[in-house]
CSV table of C-alpha atoms in Angstrom, one decimal:
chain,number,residue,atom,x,y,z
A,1,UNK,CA,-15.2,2.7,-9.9
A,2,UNK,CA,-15.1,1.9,-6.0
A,3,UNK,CA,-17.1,3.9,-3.4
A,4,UNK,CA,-16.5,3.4,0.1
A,5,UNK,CA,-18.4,2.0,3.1
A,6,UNK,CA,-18.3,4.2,6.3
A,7,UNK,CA,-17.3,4.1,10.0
A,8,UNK,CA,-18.6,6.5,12.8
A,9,UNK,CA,-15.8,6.9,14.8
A,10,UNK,CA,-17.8,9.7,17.2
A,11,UNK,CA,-21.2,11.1,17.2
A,12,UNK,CA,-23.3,8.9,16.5
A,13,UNK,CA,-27.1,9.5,17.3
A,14,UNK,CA,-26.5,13.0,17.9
A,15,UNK,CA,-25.2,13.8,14.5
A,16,UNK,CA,-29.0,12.9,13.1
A,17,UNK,CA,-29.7,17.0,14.5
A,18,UNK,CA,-28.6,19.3,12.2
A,19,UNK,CA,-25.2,21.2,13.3
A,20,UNK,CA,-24.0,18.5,16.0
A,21,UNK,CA,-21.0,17.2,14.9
A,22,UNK,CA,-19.3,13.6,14.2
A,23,UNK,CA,-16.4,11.8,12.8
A,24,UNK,CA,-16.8,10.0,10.3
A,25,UNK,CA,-14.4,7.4,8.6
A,26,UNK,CA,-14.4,5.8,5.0
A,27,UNK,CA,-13.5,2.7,4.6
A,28,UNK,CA,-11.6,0.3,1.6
A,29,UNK,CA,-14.6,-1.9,1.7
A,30,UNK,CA,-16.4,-0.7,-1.0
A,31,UNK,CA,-19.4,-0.6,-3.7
A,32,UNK,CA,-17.9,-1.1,-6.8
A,33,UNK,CA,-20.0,-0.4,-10.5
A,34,UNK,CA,-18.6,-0.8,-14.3
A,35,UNK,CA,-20.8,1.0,-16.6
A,36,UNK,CA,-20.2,0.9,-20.9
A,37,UNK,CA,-22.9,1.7,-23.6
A,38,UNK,CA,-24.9,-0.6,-24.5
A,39,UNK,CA,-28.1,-0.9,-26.5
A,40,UNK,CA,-30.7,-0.8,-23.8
A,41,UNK,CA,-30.3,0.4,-20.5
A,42,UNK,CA,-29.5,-2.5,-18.0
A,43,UNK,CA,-28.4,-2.2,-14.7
A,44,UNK,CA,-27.6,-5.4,-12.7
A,45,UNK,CA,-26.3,-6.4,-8.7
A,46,UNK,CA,-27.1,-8.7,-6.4
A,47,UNK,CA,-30.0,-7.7,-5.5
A,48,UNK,CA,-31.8,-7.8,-9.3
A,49,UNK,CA,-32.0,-6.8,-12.3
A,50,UNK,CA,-33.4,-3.6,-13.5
A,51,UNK,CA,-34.0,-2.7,-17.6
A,52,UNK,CA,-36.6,-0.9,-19.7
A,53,UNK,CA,-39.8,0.5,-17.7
A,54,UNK,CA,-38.7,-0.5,-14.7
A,55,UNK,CA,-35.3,1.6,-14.5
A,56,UNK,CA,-37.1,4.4,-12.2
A,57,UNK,CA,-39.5,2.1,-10.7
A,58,UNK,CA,-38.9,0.5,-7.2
A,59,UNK,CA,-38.6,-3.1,-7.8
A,60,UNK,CA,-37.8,-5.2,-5.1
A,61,UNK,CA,-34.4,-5.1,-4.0
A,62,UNK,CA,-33.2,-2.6,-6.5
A,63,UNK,CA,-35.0,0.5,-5.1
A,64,UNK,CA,-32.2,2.9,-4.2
A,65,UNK,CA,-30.5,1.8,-7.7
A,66,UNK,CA,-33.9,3.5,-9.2
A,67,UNK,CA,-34.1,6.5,-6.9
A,68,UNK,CA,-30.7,6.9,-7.8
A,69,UNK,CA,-31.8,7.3,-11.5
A,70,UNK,CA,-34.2,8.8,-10.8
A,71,UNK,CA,-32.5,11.8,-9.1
A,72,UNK,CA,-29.5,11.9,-12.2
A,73,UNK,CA,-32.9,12.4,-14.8
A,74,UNK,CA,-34.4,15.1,-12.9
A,75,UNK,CA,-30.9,17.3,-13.3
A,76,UNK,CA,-29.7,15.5,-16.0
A,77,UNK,CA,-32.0,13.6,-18.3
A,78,UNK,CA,-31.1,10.0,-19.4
A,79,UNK,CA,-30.7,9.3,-22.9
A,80,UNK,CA,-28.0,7.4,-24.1
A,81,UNK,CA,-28.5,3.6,-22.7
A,82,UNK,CA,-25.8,2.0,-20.5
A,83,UNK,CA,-24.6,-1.2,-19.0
A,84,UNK,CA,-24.2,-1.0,-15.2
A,85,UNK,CA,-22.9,-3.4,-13.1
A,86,UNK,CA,-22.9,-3.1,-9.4
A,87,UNK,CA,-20.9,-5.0,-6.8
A,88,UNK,CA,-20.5,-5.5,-2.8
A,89,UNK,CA,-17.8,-6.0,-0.3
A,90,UNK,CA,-20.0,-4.5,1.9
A,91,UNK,CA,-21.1,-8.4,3.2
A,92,UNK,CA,-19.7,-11.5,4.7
A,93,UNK,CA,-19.1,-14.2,2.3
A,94,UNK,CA,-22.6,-15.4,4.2
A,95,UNK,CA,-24.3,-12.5,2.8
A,96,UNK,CA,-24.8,-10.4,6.5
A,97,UNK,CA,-23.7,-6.9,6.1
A,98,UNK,CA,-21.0,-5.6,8.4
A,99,UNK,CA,-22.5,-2.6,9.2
A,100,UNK,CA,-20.1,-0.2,7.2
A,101,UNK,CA,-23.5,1.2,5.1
A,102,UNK,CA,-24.7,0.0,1.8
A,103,UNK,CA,-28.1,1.8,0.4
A,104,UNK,CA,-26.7,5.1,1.0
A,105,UNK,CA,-22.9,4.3,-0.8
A,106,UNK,CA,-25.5,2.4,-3.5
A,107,UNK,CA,-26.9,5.9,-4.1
A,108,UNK,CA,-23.7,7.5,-4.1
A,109,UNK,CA,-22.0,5.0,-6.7
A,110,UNK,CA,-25.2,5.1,-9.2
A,111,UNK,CA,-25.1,9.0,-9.3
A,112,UNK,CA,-21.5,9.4,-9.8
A,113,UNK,CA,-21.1,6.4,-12.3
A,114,UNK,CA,-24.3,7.9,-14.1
A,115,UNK,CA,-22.5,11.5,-14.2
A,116,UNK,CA,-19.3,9.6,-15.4
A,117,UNK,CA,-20.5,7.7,-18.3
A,118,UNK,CA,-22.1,11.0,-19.5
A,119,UNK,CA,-19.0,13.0,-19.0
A,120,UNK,CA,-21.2,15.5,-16.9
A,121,UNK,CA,-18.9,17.0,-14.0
A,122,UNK,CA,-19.8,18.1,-10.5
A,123,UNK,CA,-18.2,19.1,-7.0
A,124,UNK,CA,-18.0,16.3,-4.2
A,125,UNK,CA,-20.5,19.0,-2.6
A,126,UNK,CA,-22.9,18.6,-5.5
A,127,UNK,CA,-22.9,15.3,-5.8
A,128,UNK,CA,-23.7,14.7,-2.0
A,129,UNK,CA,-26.4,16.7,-2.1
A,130,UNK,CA,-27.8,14.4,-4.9
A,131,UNK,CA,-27.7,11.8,-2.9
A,132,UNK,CA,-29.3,13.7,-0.4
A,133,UNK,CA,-32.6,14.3,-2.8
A,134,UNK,CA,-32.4,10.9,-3.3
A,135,UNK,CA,-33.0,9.6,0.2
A,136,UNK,CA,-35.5,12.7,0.8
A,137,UNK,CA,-37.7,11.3,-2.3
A,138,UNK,CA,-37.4,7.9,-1.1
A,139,UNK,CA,-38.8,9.4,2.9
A,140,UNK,CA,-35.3,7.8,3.8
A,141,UNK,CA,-33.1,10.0,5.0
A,142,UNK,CA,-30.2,9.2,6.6
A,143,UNK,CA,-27.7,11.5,9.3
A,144,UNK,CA,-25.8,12.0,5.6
A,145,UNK,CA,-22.3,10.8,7.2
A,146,UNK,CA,-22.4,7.3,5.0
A,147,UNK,CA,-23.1,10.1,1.8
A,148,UNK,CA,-20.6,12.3,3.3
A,149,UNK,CA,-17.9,9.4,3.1
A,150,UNK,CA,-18.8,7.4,0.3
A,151,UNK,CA,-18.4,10.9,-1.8
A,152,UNK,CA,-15.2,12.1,-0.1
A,153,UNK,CA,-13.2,9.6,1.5
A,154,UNK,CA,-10.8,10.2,4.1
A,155,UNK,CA,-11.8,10.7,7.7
A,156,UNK,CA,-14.1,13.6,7.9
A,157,UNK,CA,-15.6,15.9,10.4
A,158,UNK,CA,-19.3,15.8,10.2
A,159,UNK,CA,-22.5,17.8,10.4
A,160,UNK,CA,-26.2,17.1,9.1
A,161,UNK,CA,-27.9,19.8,7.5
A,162,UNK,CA,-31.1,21.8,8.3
A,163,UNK,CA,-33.3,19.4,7.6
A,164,UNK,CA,-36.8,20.8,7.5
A,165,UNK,CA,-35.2,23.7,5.6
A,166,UNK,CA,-34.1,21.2,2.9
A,167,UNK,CA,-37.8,19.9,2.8
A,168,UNK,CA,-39.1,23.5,2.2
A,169,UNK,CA,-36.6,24.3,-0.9
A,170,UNK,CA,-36.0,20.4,-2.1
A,171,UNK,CA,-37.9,21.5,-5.3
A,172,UNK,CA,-35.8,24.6,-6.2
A,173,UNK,CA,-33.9,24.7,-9.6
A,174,UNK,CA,-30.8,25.7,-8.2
A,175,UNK,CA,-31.2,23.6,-5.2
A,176,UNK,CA,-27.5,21.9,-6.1
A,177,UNK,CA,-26.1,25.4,-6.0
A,178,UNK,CA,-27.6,26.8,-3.0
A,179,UNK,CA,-26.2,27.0,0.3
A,180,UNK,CA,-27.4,24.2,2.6
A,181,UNK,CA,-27.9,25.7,6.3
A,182,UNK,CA,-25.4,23.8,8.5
A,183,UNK,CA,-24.1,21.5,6.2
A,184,UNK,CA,-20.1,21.2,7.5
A,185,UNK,CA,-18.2,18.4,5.8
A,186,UNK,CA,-14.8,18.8,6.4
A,187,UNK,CA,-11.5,16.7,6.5
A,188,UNK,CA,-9.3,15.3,9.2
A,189,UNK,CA,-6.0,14.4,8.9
A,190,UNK,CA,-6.1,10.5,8.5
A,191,UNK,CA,-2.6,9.2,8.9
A,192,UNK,CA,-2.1,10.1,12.8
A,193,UNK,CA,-3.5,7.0,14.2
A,194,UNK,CA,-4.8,4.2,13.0
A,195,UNK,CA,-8.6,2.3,13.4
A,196,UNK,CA,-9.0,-1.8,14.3
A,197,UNK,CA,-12.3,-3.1,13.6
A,198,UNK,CA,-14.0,-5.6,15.3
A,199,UNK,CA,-17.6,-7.5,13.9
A,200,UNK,CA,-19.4,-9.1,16.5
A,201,UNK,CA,-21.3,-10.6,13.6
A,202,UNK,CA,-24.6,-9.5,14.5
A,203,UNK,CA,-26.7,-7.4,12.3
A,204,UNK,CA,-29.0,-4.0,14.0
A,205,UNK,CA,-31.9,-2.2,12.0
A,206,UNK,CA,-30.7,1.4,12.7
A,207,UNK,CA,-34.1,2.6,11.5
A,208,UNK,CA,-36.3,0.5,14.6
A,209,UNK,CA,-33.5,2.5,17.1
A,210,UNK,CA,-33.5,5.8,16.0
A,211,UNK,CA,-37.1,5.7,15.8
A,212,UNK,CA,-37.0,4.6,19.7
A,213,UNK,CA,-34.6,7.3,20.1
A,214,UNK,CA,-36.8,10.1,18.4
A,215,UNK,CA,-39.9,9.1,20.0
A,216,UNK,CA,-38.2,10.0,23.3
A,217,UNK,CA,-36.9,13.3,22.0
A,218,UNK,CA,-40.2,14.0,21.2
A,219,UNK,CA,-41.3,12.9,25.2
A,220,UNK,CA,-38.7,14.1,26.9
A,221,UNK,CA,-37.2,17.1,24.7
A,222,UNK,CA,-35.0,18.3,28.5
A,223,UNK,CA,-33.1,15.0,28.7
A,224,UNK,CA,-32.8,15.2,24.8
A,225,UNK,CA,-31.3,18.4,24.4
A,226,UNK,CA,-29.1,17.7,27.6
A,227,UNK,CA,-28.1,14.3,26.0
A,228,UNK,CA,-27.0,16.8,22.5
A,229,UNK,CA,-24.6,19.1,24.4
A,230,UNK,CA,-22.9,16.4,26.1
A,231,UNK,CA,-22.5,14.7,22.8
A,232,UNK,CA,-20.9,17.9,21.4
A,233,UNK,CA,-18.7,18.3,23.7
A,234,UNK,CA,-17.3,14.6,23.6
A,235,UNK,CA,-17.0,15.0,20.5
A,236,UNK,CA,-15.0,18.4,19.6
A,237,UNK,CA,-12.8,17.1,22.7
A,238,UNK,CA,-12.0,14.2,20.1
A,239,UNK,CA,-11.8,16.5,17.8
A,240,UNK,CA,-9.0,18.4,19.1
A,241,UNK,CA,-7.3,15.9,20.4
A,242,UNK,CA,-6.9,14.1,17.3
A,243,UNK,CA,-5.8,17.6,15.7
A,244,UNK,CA,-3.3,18.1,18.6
A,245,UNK,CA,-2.0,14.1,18.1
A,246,UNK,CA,-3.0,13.9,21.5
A,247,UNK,CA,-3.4,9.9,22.0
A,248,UNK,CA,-4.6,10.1,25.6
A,249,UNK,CA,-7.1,13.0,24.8
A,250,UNK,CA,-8.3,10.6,21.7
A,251,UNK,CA,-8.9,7.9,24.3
A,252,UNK,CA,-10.6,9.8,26.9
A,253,UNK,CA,-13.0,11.3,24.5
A,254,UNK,CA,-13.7,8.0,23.3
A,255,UNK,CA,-14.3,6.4,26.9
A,256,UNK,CA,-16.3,9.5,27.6
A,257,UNK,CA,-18.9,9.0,24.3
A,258,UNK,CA,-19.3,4.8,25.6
A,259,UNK,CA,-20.5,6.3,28.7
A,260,UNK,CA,-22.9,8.9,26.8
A,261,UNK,CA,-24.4,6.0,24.3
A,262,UNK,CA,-24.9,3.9,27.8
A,263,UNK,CA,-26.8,7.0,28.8
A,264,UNK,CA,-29.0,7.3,25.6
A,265,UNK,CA,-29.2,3.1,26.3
A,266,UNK,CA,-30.5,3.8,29.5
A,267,UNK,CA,-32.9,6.9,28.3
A,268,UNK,CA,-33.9,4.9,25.1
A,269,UNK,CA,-34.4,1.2,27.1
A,270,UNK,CA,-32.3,0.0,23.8
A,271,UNK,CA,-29.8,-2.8,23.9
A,272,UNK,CA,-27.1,-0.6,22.2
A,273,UNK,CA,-24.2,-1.5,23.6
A,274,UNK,CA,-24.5,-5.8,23.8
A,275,UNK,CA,-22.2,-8.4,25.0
A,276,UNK,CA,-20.3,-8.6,22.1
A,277,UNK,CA,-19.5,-5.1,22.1
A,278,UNK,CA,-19.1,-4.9,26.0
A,279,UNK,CA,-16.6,-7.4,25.2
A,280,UNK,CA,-14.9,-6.1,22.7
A,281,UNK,CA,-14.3,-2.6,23.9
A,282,UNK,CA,-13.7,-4.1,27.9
A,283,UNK,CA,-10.7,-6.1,26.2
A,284,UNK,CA,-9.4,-2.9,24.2
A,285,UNK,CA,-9.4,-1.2,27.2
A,286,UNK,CA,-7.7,-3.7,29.2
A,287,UNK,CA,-4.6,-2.7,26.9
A,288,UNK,CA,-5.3,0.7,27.4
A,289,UNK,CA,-6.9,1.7,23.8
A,290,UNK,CA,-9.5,4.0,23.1
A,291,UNK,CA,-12.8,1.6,21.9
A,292,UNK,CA,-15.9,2.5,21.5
A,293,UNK,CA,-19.0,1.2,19.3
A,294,UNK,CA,-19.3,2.4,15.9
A,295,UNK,CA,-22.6,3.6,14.7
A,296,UNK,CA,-26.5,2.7,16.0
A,297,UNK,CA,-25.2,-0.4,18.6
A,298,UNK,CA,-27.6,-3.5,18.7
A,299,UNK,CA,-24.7,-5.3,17.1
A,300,UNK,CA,-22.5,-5.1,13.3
A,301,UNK,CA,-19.1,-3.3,15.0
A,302,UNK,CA,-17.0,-1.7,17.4
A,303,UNK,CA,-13.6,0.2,17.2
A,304,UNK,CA,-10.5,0.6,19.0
A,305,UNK,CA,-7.8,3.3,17.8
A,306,UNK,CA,-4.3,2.9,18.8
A,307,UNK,CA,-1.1,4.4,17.9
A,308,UNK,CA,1.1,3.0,14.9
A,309,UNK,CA,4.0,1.7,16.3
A,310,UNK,CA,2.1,0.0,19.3
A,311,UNK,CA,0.7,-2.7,16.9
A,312,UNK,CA,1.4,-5.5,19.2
A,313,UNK,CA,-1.3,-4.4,21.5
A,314,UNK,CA,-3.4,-5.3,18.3
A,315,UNK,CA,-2.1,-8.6,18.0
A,316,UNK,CA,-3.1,-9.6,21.8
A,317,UNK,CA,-6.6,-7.6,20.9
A,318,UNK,CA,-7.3,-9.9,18.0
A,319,UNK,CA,-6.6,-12.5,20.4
A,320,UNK,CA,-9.0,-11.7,23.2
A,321,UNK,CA,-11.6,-10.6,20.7
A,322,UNK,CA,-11.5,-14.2,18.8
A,323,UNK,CA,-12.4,-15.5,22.3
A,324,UNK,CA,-15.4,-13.4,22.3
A,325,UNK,CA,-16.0,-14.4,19.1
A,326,UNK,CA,-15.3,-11.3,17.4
A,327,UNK,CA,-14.0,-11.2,14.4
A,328,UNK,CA,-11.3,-8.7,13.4
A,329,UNK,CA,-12.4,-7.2,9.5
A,330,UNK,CA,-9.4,-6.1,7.7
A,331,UNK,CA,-10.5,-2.5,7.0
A,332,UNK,CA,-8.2,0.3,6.1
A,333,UNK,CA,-9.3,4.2,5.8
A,334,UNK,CA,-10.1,4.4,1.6
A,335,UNK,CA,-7.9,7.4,0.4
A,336,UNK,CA,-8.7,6.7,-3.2
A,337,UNK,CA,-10.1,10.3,-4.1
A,338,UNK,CA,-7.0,11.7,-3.2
């Protein structure tokens, strides 16, 4: 089974408050798990090794694989052993990620290969929300979007969920059943324009930043709340101009949301947009495509979108990024759930 990386293409830091929306893209990069019976229950990637009393324990390097696990048992209780094998193309052949997400698409991938191997069948919804608890028990929650993509695929339109109201009600019964308060996952059509990648082969902690980030929300709640309607608004302009195949409007909103993350740069005193990406999305724009960086900045990637059939523009891109010592990734949008 494969399970997808992600992409932000638009909203990111202001998607991590519930009901502000992003765009989120799945990638064919991808988490991939085999799983047959066996006589004890093994589970084996990279990263370790995890078998007997340590399955729901968090051993080193495998502890997402065991909240994982651990989420499956509370709704549906282990019992006959398996063999599972996990996998990454999430990585350079050197072993530094890209940035495309891993823990959370780890989650994703044990949960659903779990649920397969016991023939027990849920909704994409359900299943997301799995992962969800999963993060919540391990204090770890993400925005949701790498969930949101590694479950459905596609491009999506994104936005997180009430969060404290999830922490009030995480123990409910029903709580895979239940509405979640401004949960939207919804798809876009992914065939209208196409997505270049660039890896400026530096890695960024997300967590360190969008702690920086929250601790001035929490100083300056004006500016933050200011900073969140102007992310909106970028973003549902994207939005619409995607819907509308509106390349100009696409490109706009995308040179709009650079200026708002040089804002929350600015705000924040983070290094989100480096040289490498100042590089990569001033040579995009020099051929007159919408770039911008995808996800928390600090380095992993940036993204230009362009229109099919000008593809040589991409050529001369790949070009001017090798220069900067970007390289291009090879990164498609991962349809395979359709």
């Amino acid at each position: 089974m494969r399970f997808p990386g992600k992409l932000f293409l638009m909203g990111e830091y202001a998607v991590m408050e519930p009901g502000f929306p992003s765009v989120v893209m799945a990638v064919d990069k991808t988490i991939n798990t085999k799983i047959c019976a066996t006589d004890a229950f093994t589970i084996v990637s990279q990263y370790g090794q995890l078998s007997g009393k340590t399955l729901l324990t968090d051993t080193e390097g495998m502890r997402y694989v065991s909240a994982a696990l651990r989420t499956v048992n509370r709704f549906y209780p282990l019992q006959e052993p398996f063999h599972l094998t996990i996998e990454s193309e999430l990585e350079s052949v050197n072993h530094q990620k890209y940035g495309l997400g891993s823990s959370g698409v780890v989650i994703v991938a044990v949960i659903a290969s779990v649920l397969d191997f016991y023939q027990v069948s849920i909704s994409k919804t359900e299943l997301f929300k799995m992962a969800v608890l999963a993060q919540l028990e391990m204090n770890e929650l993400s925005s949701g979007g790498d969930l949101a993509a590694a479950v459905f695929g596609g491009i999506i339109i994104y936005e997180r969920y009430d969060v404290q109201w999830l922490k009030t009600h995480q123990s409910s019964p029903d709580i895979l059943h239940l509405e979640w308060p401004l949960l939207k996952i919804e798809p876009l059509q992914d065939d209208i324009f196409k997505i270049h990648v660039g890896w400026t082969q530096s890695v960024n902690r997300t967590v360190s930043y969008l702690k920086t980030y929250y601790r001035r929300a929490d100083e300056d709640p004006l500016t933050y709340r200011a900073l969140l309607l102007g992310s909106k608004s970028c973003v549902d302009s994207f939005i619409n101009a995607w819907q509308d195949s509106n390349y100009e409007g696409v490109r706009s909103s995308m040179h709009h949301y650079r200026k708002w993350m040089q804002a929350v740069a600015s705000w924040t005193q983070l290094d989100i947009e480096t040289v490498a990406l100042t590089a990569l999305i001033e040579k995009s724009e020099v051929l007159n495509l919408g770039a911008k960086i995808s996800g928390s900045g600090g380095g992993d990637c940036g993204i230009a979108i362009y229109e099919p059939h000008n593809y040589e523009k991409i050529i001369k891109l790949d070009m001017e990024w090798k220069k900067n010592d970007i390289v291009s990734l090879d990164v498609e949008v991962f349809r395979h759930y359709e």
